[in-house]
């Protein structure tokens, strides 16, 4: 199927004028690609917020929580699931899946498809995708929601395992660094 066939809505955001202070520092989270690249699977916070006035006076719109956000410019094909209602800039496309399609499965499918997105890019001053290319992007999708959920669960479990191993590695690195500091500065001596 085409991605557009499994989506209720696919729409890019917009940026309120940065010259108008009344549009900024409000209560509406505003997603930039840097927020996506610094998040893992889920997006909970953003660096910037806009006001309702900023939302209403730009092409930004309020993306419902539990939508897919995919980057179209610069860092192509970055994808997250937003866990908060948010607005996005024009470099981010929000995808709201139709019922019968598992959000987690679609997230992993988009992550897997990142290299294929690279092949679709338009080259101008920077690489970028567009809504039309994303809507017409062909995906292989299991016919039942249960199959999609089963695949997403296995991949999610593997992600959790990798995350716990990464945390353990970081902890061991800190222990090594502390031991090196103790041993190399002479604060700790070994017997003999």
mmCIF file with all atom_site columns, C-alpha atoms in Angstrom:
data_model
loop_
_atom_site.group_PDB
_atom_site.id
_atom_site.type_symbol
_atom_site.label_atom_id
_atom_site.label_alt_id
_atom_site.label_comp_id
_atom_site.label_asym_id
_atom_site.label_entity_id
_atom_site.label_seq_id
_atom_site.pdbx_PDB_ins_code
_atom_site.Cartn_x
_atom_site.Cartn_y
_atom_site.Cartn_z
_atom_site.occupancy
_atom_site.B_iso_or_equiv
_atom_site.pdbx_formal_charge
_atom_site.auth_seq_id
_atom_site.auth_comp_id
_atom_site.auth_asym_id
_atom_site.auth_atom_id
_atom_site.pdbx_PDB_model_num
ATOM 1   C CA . UNK A 1 1   ? 0.000  0.000  0.000  1.00 0.00 ? 1   UNK A CA 1
ATOM 2   C CA . UNK A 1 2   ? 0.956  3.630  -0.285 1.00 0.00 ? 2   UNK A CA 1
ATOM 3   C CA . UNK A 1 3   ? 1.568  5.417  3.004  1.00 0.00 ? 3   UNK A CA 1
ATOM 4   C CA . UNK A 1 4   ? -1.230 7.829  2.117  1.00 0.00 ? 4   UNK A CA 1
ATOM 5   C CA . UNK A 1 5   ? -3.687 4.900  2.021  1.00 0.00 ? 5   UNK A CA 1
ATOM 6   C CA . UNK A 1 6   ? -3.030 3.987  5.654  1.00 0.00 ? 6   UNK A CA 1
ATOM 7   C CA . UNK A 1 7   ? -3.157 7.594  6.911  1.00 0.00 ? 7   UNK A CA 1
ATOM 8   C CA . UNK A 1 8   ? -6.076 9.800  7.931  1.00 0.00 ? 8   UNK A CA 1
ATOM 9   C CA . UNK A 1 9   ? -3.966 12.888 7.459  1.00 0.00 ? 9   UNK A CA 1
ATOM 10  C CA . UNK A 1 10  ? -0.463 13.783 6.317  1.00 0.00 ? 10  UNK A CA 1
ATOM 11  C CA . UNK A 1 11  ? 0.468  17.414 6.746  1.00 0.00 ? 11  UNK A CA 1
ATOM 12  C CA . UNK A 1 12  ? 3.563  19.550 7.273  1.00 0.00 ? 12  UNK A CA 1
ATOM 13  C CA . UNK A 1 13  ? 3.741  22.295 9.842  1.00 0.00 ? 13  UNK A CA 1
ATOM 14  C CA . UNK A 1 14  ? 4.892  25.892 9.673  1.00 0.00 ? 14  UNK A CA 1
ATOM 15  C CA . UNK A 1 15  ? 6.849  28.420 11.676 1.00 0.00 ? 15  UNK A CA 1
ATOM 16  C CA . UNK A 1 16  ? 5.273  31.552 13.138 1.00 0.00 ? 16  UNK A CA 1
ATOM 17  C CA . UNK A 1 17  ? 7.227  34.735 12.436 1.00 0.00 ? 17  UNK A CA 1
ATOM 18  C CA . UNK A 1 18  ? 10.164 34.942 14.822 1.00 0.00 ? 18  UNK A CA 1
ATOM 19  C CA . UNK A 1 19  ? 9.975  38.744 14.582 1.00 0.00 ? 19  UNK A CA 1
ATOM 20  C CA . UNK A 1 20  ? 6.639  38.823 16.410 1.00 0.00 ? 20  UNK A CA 1
ATOM 21  C CA . UNK A 1 21  ? 7.239  38.137 20.114 1.00 0.00 ? 21  UNK A CA 1
ATOM 22  C CA . UNK A 1 22  ? 3.521  37.496 20.783 1.00 0.00 ? 22  UNK A CA 1
ATOM 23  C CA . UNK A 1 23  ? 3.835  34.264 18.753 1.00 0.00 ? 23  UNK A CA 1
ATOM 24  C CA . UNK A 1 24  ? 6.525  32.725 20.969 1.00 0.00 ? 24  UNK A CA 1
ATOM 25  C CA . UNK A 1 25  ? 7.018  31.515 24.551 1.00 0.00 ? 25  UNK A CA 1
ATOM 26  C CA . UNK A 1 26  ? 3.469  30.270 24.880 1.00 0.00 ? 26  UNK A CA 1
ATOM 27  C CA . UNK A 1 27  ? 2.149  26.884 25.986 1.00 0.00 ? 27  UNK A CA 1
ATOM 28  C CA . UNK A 1 28  ? 2.053  24.941 22.707 1.00 0.00 ? 28  UNK A CA 1
ATOM 29  C CA . UNK A 1 29  ? 5.099  22.688 22.235 1.00 0.00 ? 29  UNK A CA 1
ATOM 30  C CA . UNK A 1 30  ? 6.839  23.396 18.925 1.00 0.00 ? 30  UNK A CA 1
ATOM 31  C CA . UNK A 1 31  ? 8.905  20.602 17.369 1.00 0.00 ? 31  UNK A CA 1
ATOM 32  C CA . UNK A 1 32  ? 12.099 21.162 15.408 1.00 0.00 ? 32  UNK A CA 1
ATOM 33  C CA . UNK A 1 33  ? 14.192 18.413 13.794 1.00 0.00 ? 33  UNK A CA 1
ATOM 34  C CA . UNK A 1 34  ? 16.759 18.819 16.591 1.00 0.00 ? 34  UNK A CA 1
ATOM 35  C CA . UNK A 1 35  ? 14.047 17.730 19.066 1.00 0.00 ? 35  UNK A CA 1
ATOM 36  C CA . UNK A 1 36  ? 13.497 14.600 17.001 1.00 0.00 ? 36  UNK A CA 1
ATOM 37  C CA . UNK A 1 37  ? 17.168 13.700 16.683 1.00 0.00 ? 37  UNK A CA 1
ATOM 38  C CA . UNK A 1 38  ? 17.693 14.123 20.430 1.00 0.00 ? 38  UNK A CA 1
ATOM 39  C CA . UNK A 1 39  ? 14.688 11.923 21.263 1.00 0.00 ? 39  UNK A CA 1
ATOM 40  C CA . UNK A 1 40  ? 14.562 8.200  21.024 1.00 0.00 ? 40  UNK A CA 1
ATOM 41  C CA . UNK A 1 41  ? 11.313 6.616  19.922 1.00 0.00 ? 41  UNK A CA 1
ATOM 42  C CA . UNK A 1 42  ? 9.007  8.997  21.769 1.00 0.00 ? 42  UNK A CA 1
ATOM 43  C CA . UNK A 1 43  ? 8.946  12.787 21.887 1.00 0.00 ? 43  UNK A CA 1
ATOM 44  C CA . UNK A 1 44  ? 7.837  14.234 25.225 1.00 0.00 ? 44  UNK A CA 1
ATOM 45  C CA . UNK A 1 45  ? 9.355  17.723 25.309 1.00 0.00 ? 45  UNK A CA 1
ATOM 46  C CA . UNK A 1 46  ? 10.421 20.487 22.952 1.00 0.00 ? 46  UNK A CA 1
ATOM 47  C CA . UNK A 1 47  ? 12.903 23.325 23.332 1.00 0.00 ? 47  UNK A CA 1
ATOM 48  C CA . UNK A 1 48  ? 10.486 25.974 22.047 1.00 0.00 ? 48  UNK A CA 1
ATOM 49  C CA . UNK A 1 49  ? 6.811  26.759 22.569 1.00 0.00 ? 49  UNK A CA 1
ATOM 50  C CA . UNK A 1 50  ? 4.445  28.979 20.634 1.00 0.00 ? 50  UNK A CA 1
ATOM 51  C CA . UNK A 1 51  ? 1.271  30.832 21.533 1.00 0.00 ? 51  UNK A CA 1
ATOM 52  C CA . UNK A 1 52  ? -2.216 30.217 20.176 1.00 0.00 ? 52  UNK A CA 1
ATOM 53  C CA . UNK A 1 53  ? -1.793 33.504 18.306 1.00 0.00 ? 53  UNK A CA 1
ATOM 54  C CA . UNK A 1 54  ? 1.380  32.131 16.680 1.00 0.00 ? 54  UNK A CA 1
ATOM 55  C CA . UNK A 1 55  ? -0.410 28.906 15.782 1.00 0.00 ? 55  UNK A CA 1
ATOM 56  C CA . UNK A 1 56  ? -3.328 30.767 14.215 1.00 0.00 ? 56  UNK A CA 1
ATOM 57  C CA . UNK A 1 57  ? -1.132 33.176 12.242 1.00 0.00 ? 57  UNK A CA 1
ATOM 58  C CA . UNK A 1 58  ? 1.075  30.607 10.541 1.00 0.00 ? 58  UNK A CA 1
ATOM 59  C CA . UNK A 1 59  ? 0.691  27.342 8.677  1.00 0.00 ? 59  UNK A CA 1
ATOM 60  C CA . UNK A 1 60  ? 1.469  25.475 11.914 1.00 0.00 ? 60  UNK A CA 1
ATOM 61  C CA . UNK A 1 61  ? -1.314 23.243 13.206 1.00 0.00 ? 61  UNK A CA 1
ATOM 62  C CA . UNK A 1 62  ? -1.933 21.219 16.338 1.00 0.00 ? 62  UNK A CA 1
ATOM 63  C CA . UNK A 1 63  ? -0.804 17.637 15.772 1.00 0.00 ? 63  UNK A CA 1
ATOM 64  C CA . UNK A 1 64  ? -2.633 15.170 18.048 1.00 0.00 ? 64  UNK A CA 1
ATOM 65  C CA . UNK A 1 65  ? -0.552 13.046 20.371 1.00 0.00 ? 65  UNK A CA 1
ATOM 66  C CA . UNK A 1 66  ? 0.362  9.569  19.121 1.00 0.00 ? 66  UNK A CA 1
ATOM 67  C CA . UNK A 1 67  ? 1.072  10.673 15.575 1.00 0.00 ? 67  UNK A CA 1
ATOM 68  C CA . UNK A 1 68  ? 4.205  9.934  13.568 1.00 0.00 ? 68  UNK A CA 1
ATOM 69  C CA . UNK A 1 69  ? 6.525  12.852 12.909 1.00 0.00 ? 69  UNK A CA 1
ATOM 70  C CA . UNK A 1 70  ? 8.987  12.466 10.043 1.00 0.00 ? 70  UNK A CA 1
ATOM 71  C CA . UNK A 1 71  ? 11.683 14.924 9.004  1.00 0.00 ? 71  UNK A CA 1
ATOM 72  C CA . UNK A 1 72  ? 11.744 16.026 5.363  1.00 0.00 ? 72  UNK A CA 1
ATOM 73  C CA . UNK A 1 73  ? 14.787 18.340 5.255  1.00 0.00 ? 73  UNK A CA 1
ATOM 74  C CA . UNK A 1 74  ? 18.432 18.027 6.289  1.00 0.00 ? 74  UNK A CA 1
ATOM 75  C CA . UNK A 1 75  ? 18.252 15.018 8.665  1.00 0.00 ? 75  UNK A CA 1
ATOM 76  C CA . UNK A 1 76  ? 16.004 13.071 6.314  1.00 0.00 ? 76  UNK A CA 1
ATOM 77  C CA . UNK A 1 77  ? 13.709 10.346 7.542  1.00 0.00 ? 77  UNK A CA 1
ATOM 78  C CA . UNK A 1 78  ? 14.103 10.902 11.272 1.00 0.00 ? 78  UNK A CA 1
ATOM 79  C CA . UNK A 1 79  ? 10.948 9.593  12.880 1.00 0.00 ? 79  UNK A CA 1
ATOM 80  C CA . UNK A 1 80  ? 9.372  9.820  16.344 1.00 0.00 ? 80  UNK A CA 1
ATOM 81  C CA . UNK A 1 81  ? 6.010  9.272  17.948 1.00 0.00 ? 81  UNK A CA 1
ATOM 82  C CA . UNK A 1 82  ? 4.827  12.436 19.668 1.00 0.00 ? 82  UNK A CA 1
ATOM 83  C CA . UNK A 1 83  ? 3.418  11.779 23.132 1.00 0.00 ? 83  UNK A CA 1
ATOM 84  C CA . UNK A 1 84  ? 2.189  15.366 23.465 1.00 0.00 ? 84  UNK A CA 1
ATOM 85  C CA . UNK A 1 85  ? -0.045 17.594 21.368 1.00 0.00 ? 85  UNK A CA 1
ATOM 86  C CA . UNK A 1 86  ? 2.348  19.750 19.422 1.00 0.00 ? 86  UNK A CA 1
ATOM 87  C CA . UNK A 1 87  ? 2.923  22.001 16.449 1.00 0.00 ? 87  UNK A CA 1
ATOM 88  C CA . UNK A 1 88  ? 5.840  21.433 14.063 1.00 0.00 ? 88  UNK A CA 1
ATOM 89  C CA . UNK A 1 89  ? 7.855  23.483 11.657 1.00 0.00 ? 89  UNK A CA 1
ATOM 90  C CA . UNK A 1 90  ? 7.613  23.071 7.884  1.00 0.00 ? 90  UNK A CA 1
ATOM 91  C CA . UNK A 1 91  ? 10.498 20.565 7.795  1.00 0.00 ? 91  UNK A CA 1
ATOM 92  C CA . UNK A 1 92  ? 8.396  17.994 9.649  1.00 0.00 ? 92  UNK A CA 1
ATOM 93  C CA . UNK A 1 93  ? 5.507  16.001 8.285  1.00 0.00 ? 93  UNK A CA 1
ATOM 94  C CA . UNK A 1 94  ? 2.910  14.676 10.724 1.00 0.00 ? 94  UNK A CA 1
ATOM 95  C CA . UNK A 1 95  ? 1.251  11.382 9.843  1.00 0.00 ? 95  UNK A CA 1
ATOM 96  C CA . UNK A 1 96  ? -1.969 10.371 11.584 1.00 0.00 ? 96  UNK A CA 1
ATOM 97  C CA . UNK A 1 97  ? -2.639 6.669  10.866 1.00 0.00 ? 97  UNK A CA 1
ATOM 98  C CA . UNK A 1 98  ? -6.102 5.343  10.085 1.00 0.00 ? 98  UNK A CA 1
ATOM 99  C CA . UNK A 1 99  ? -7.754 2.862  12.429 1.00 0.00 ? 99  UNK A CA 1
ATOM 100 C CA . UNK A 1 100 ? -6.661 -0.702 11.747 1.00 0.00 ? 100 UNK A CA 1
ATOM 101 C CA . UNK A 1 101 ? -2.987 0.279  11.463 1.00 0.00 ? 101 UNK A CA 1
ATOM 102 C CA . UNK A 1 102 ? -0.639 0.012  14.423 1.00 0.00 ? 102 UNK A CA 1
ATOM 103 C CA . UNK A 1 103 ? 1.275  3.209  15.209 1.00 0.00 ? 103 UNK A CA 1
ATOM 104 C CA . UNK A 1 104 ? 4.257  1.332  16.683 1.00 0.00 ? 104 UNK A CA 1
ATOM 105 C CA . UNK A 1 105 ? 4.492  -0.901 13.610 1.00 0.00 ? 105 UNK A CA 1
ATOM 106 C CA . UNK A 1 106 ? 4.406  2.138  11.315 1.00 0.00 ? 106 UNK A CA 1
ATOM 107 C CA . UNK A 1 107 ? 7.128  3.770  13.427 1.00 0.00 ? 107 UNK A CA 1
ATOM 108 C CA . UNK A 1 108 ? 9.455  0.787  12.923 1.00 0.00 ? 108 UNK A CA 1
ATOM 109 C CA . UNK A 1 109 ? 8.537  0.574  9.250  1.00 0.00 ? 109 UNK A CA 1
ATOM 110 C CA . UNK A 1 110 ? 9.486  4.247  8.760  1.00 0.00 ? 110 UNK A CA 1
ATOM 111 C CA . UNK A 1 111 ? 12.766 3.736  10.674 1.00 0.00 ? 111 UNK A CA 1
ATOM 112 C CA . UNK A 1 112 ? 13.524 0.752  8.445  1.00 0.00 ? 112 UNK A CA 1
ATOM 113 C CA . UNK A 1 113 ? 12.694 2.809  5.333  1.00 0.00 ? 113 UNK A CA 1
ATOM 114 C CA . UNK A 1 114 ? 15.095 5.668  6.101  1.00 0.00 ? 114 UNK A CA 1
ATOM 115 C CA . UNK A 1 115 ? 17.612 4.582  3.434  1.00 0.00 ? 115 UNK A CA 1
ATOM 116 C CA . UNK A 1 116 ? 14.830 4.310  0.867  1.00 0.00 ? 116 UNK A CA 1
ATOM 117 C CA . UNK A 1 117 ? 13.776 7.885  1.654  1.00 0.00 ? 117 UNK A CA 1
ATOM 118 C CA . UNK A 1 118 ? 17.314 8.964  0.739  1.00 0.00 ? 118 UNK A CA 1
ATOM 119 C CA . UNK A 1 119 ? 16.659 7.683  -2.792 1.00 0.00 ? 119 UNK A CA 1
ATOM 120 C CA . UNK A 1 120 ? 13.531 9.851  -3.101 1.00 0.00 ? 120 UNK A CA 1
ATOM 121 C CA . UNK A 1 121 ? 15.152 13.168 -2.233 1.00 0.00 ? 121 UNK A CA 1
ATOM 122 C CA . UNK A 1 122 ? 15.116 16.296 -4.316 1.00 0.00 ? 122 UNK A CA 1
ATOM 123 C CA . UNK A 1 123 ? 18.480 17.993 -4.341 1.00 0.00 ? 123 UNK A CA 1
ATOM 124 C CA . UNK A 1 124 ? 18.421 21.771 -4.226 1.00 0.00 ? 124 UNK A CA 1
ATOM 125 C CA . UNK A 1 125 ? 20.601 23.655 -1.760 1.00 0.00 ? 125 UNK A CA 1
ATOM 126 C CA . UNK A 1 126 ? 19.854 20.831 0.681  1.00 0.00 ? 126 UNK A CA 1
ATOM 127 C CA . UNK A 1 127 ? 18.362 17.368 0.381  1.00 0.00 ? 127 UNK A CA 1
ATOM 128 C CA . UNK A 1 128 ? 14.640 17.250 1.059  1.00 0.00 ? 128 UNK A CA 1
ATOM 129 C CA . UNK A 1 129 ? 11.540 15.132 0.728  1.00 0.00 ? 129 UNK A CA 1
ATOM 130 C CA . UNK A 1 130 ? 8.031  16.412 0.184  1.00 0.00 ? 130 UNK A CA 1
ATOM 131 C CA . UNK A 1 131 ? 4.516  15.426 1.192  1.00 0.00 ? 131 UNK A CA 1
ATOM 132 C CA . UNK A 1 132 ? 3.700  13.935 -2.203 1.00 0.00 ? 132 UNK A CA 1
ATOM 133 C CA . UNK A 1 133 ? 6.700  11.595 -2.112 1.00 0.00 ? 133 UNK A CA 1
ATOM 134 C CA . UNK A 1 134 ? 5.841  10.460 1.420  1.00 0.00 ? 134 UNK A CA 1
ATOM 135 C CA . UNK A 1 135 ? 2.139  9.923  0.600  1.00 0.00 ? 135 UNK A CA 1
ATOM 136 C CA . UNK A 1 136 ? 3.053  7.816  -2.432 1.00 0.00 ? 136 UNK A CA 1
ATOM 137 C CA . UNK A 1 137 ? 5.794  5.872  -0.665 1.00 0.00 ? 137 UNK A CA 1
ATOM 138 C CA . UNK A 1 138 ? 4.957  2.174  -1.005 1.00 0.00 ? 138 UNK A CA 1
ATOM 139 C CA . UNK A 1 139 ? 5.067  0.017  2.102  1.00 0.00 ? 139 UNK A CA 1
ATOM 140 C CA . UNK A 1 140 ? 4.613  -3.676 2.797  1.00 0.00 ? 140 UNK A CA 1
ATOM 141 C CA . UNK A 1 141 ? 2.168  -4.068 5.649  1.00 0.00 ? 141 UNK A CA 1
ATOM 142 C CA . UNK A 1 142 ? 0.667  -7.191 7.251  1.00 0.00 ? 142 UNK A CA 1
ATOM 143 C CA . UNK A 1 143 ? -3.077 -7.359 6.624  1.00 0.00 ? 143 UNK A CA 1
ATOM 144 C CA . UNK A 1 144 ? -4.166 -7.699 10.256 1.00 0.00 ? 144 UNK A CA 1
ATOM 145 C CA . UNK A 1 145 ? -3.701 -5.378 13.196 1.00 0.00 ? 145 UNK A CA 1
ATOM 146 C CA . UNK A 1 146 ? -2.697 -8.370 15.345 1.00 0.00 ? 146 UNK A CA 1
ATOM 147 C CA . UNK A 1 147 ? 0.225  -9.207 13.032 1.00 0.00 ? 147 UNK A CA 1
ATOM 148 C CA . UNK A 1 148 ? 1.372  -5.576 13.022 1.00 0.00 ? 148 UNK A CA 1
ATOM 149 C CA . UNK A 1 149 ? 1.197  -5.432 16.821 1.00 0.00 ? 149 UNK A CA 1
ATOM 150 C CA . UNK A 1 150 ? 3.117  -8.712 17.207 1.00 0.00 ? 150 UNK A CA 1
ATOM 151 C CA . UNK A 1 151 ? 5.940  -7.452 14.977 1.00 0.00 ? 151 UNK A CA 1
ATOM 152 C CA . UNK A 1 152 ? 6.030  -4.087 16.775 1.00 0.00 ? 152 UNK A CA 1
ATOM 153 C CA . UNK A 1 153 ? 6.177  -5.814 20.181 1.00 0.00 ? 153 UNK A CA 1
ATOM 154 C CA . UNK A 1 154 ? 9.180  -7.938 19.209 1.00 0.00 ? 154 UNK A CA 1
ATOM 155 C CA . UNK A 1 155 ? 11.014 -4.879 17.861 1.00 0.00 ? 155 UNK A CA 1
ATOM 156 C CA . UNK A 1 156 ? 10.082 -2.827 20.932 1.00 0.00 ? 156 UNK A CA 1
ATOM 157 C CA . UNK A 1 157 ? 11.367 -5.581 23.245 1.00 0.00 ? 157 UNK A CA 1
ATOM 158 C CA . UNK A 1 158 ? 14.667 -5.631 21.334 1.00 0.00 ? 158 UNK A CA 1
ATOM 159 C CA . UNK A 1 159 ? 14.887 -1.818 21.639 1.00 0.00 ? 159 UNK A CA 1
ATOM 160 C CA . UNK A 1 160 ? 14.417 -2.095 25.413 1.00 0.00 ? 160 UNK A CA 1
ATOM 161 C CA . UNK A 1 161 ? 17.139 -4.755 25.618 1.00 0.00 ? 161 UNK A CA 1
ATOM 162 C CA . UNK A 1 162 ? 19.552 -2.608 23.589 1.00 0.00 ? 162 UNK A CA 1
ATOM 163 C CA . UNK A 1 163 ? 18.771 0.401  25.793 1.00 0.00 ? 163 UNK A CA 1
ATOM 164 C CA . UNK A 1 164 ? 19.474 -1.558 28.989 1.00 0.00 ? 164 UNK A CA 1
ATOM 165 C CA . UNK A 1 165 ? 22.762 -2.883 27.532 1.00 0.00 ? 165 UNK A CA 1
ATOM 166 C CA . UNK A 1 166 ? 23.747 0.670  26.496 1.00 0.00 ? 166 UNK A CA 1
ATOM 167 C CA . UNK A 1 167 ? 23.079 1.896  30.052 1.00 0.00 ? 167 UNK A CA 1
ATOM 168 C CA . UNK A 1 168 ? 25.185 -0.935 31.458 1.00 0.00 ? 168 UNK A CA 1
ATOM 169 C CA . UNK A 1 169 ? 28.034 -0.094 29.064 1.00 0.00 ? 169 UNK A CA 1
ATOM 170 C CA . UNK A 1 170 ? 27.890 3.587  30.118 1.00 0.00 ? 170 UNK A CA 1
ATOM 171 C CA . UNK A 1 171 ? 27.963 2.567  33.786 1.00 0.00 ? 171 UNK A CA 1
ATOM 172 C CA . UNK A 1 172 ? 31.019 0.346  33.199 1.00 0.00 ? 172 UNK A CA 1
ATOM 173 C CA . UNK A 1 173 ? 32.763 3.181  31.317 1.00 0.00 ? 173 UNK A CA 1
ATOM 174 C CA . UNK A 1 174 ? 32.230 5.493  34.293 1.00 0.00 ? 174 UNK A CA 1
ATOM 175 C CA . UNK A 1 175 ? 33.594 2.849  36.658 1.00 0.00 ? 175 UNK A CA 1
ATOM 176 C CA . UNK A 1 176 ? 36.659 2.422  34.426 1.00 0.00 ? 176 UNK A CA 1
ATOM 177 C CA . UNK A 1 177 ? 37.190 6.183  34.220 1.00 0.00 ? 177 UNK A CA 1
ATOM 178 C CA . UNK A 1 178 ? 36.991 6.491  38.013 1.00 0.00 ? 178 UNK A CA 1
ATOM 179 C CA . UNK A 1 179 ? 39.404 3.585  38.492 1.00 0.00 ? 179 UNK A CA 1
ATOM 180 C CA . UNK A 1 180 ? 41.843 5.104  35.977 1.00 0.00 ? 180 UNK A CA 1
ATOM 181 C CA . UNK A 1 181 ? 41.736 8.417  37.798 1.00 0.00 ? 181 UNK A CA 1
ATOM 182 C CA . UNK A 1 182 ? 42.383 6.719  41.163 1.00 0.00 ? 182 UNK A CA 1
ATOM 183 C CA . UNK A 1 183 ? 45.197 4.512  39.841 1.00 0.00 ? 183 UNK A CA 1
ATOM 184 C CA . UNK A 1 184 ? 46.948 6.968  37.534 1.00 0.00 ? 184 UNK A CA 1
ATOM 185 C CA . UNK A 1 185 ? 47.028 9.825  40.045 1.00 0.00 ? 185 UNK A CA 1
ATOM 186 C CA . UNK A 1 186 ? 48.355 7.598  42.803 1.00 0.00 ? 186 UNK A CA 1
ATOM 187 C CA . UNK A 1 187 ? 45.272 8.072  45.004 1.00 0.00 ? 187 UNK A CA 1
ATOM 188 C CA . UNK A 1 188 ? 44.929 4.300  45.046 1.00 0.00 ? 188 UNK A CA 1
ATOM 189 C CA . UNK A 1 189 ? 47.788 1.840  45.194 1.00 0.00 ? 189 UNK A CA 1
ATOM 190 C CA . UNK A 1 190 ? 47.790 -1.798 44.294 1.00 0.00 ? 190 UNK A CA 1
ATOM 191 C CA . UNK A 1 191 ? 49.442 -4.274 46.647 1.00 0.00 ? 191 UNK A CA 1
ATOM 192 C CA . UNK A 1 192 ? 53.068 -5.122 45.744 1.00 0.00 ? 192 UNK A CA 1
#
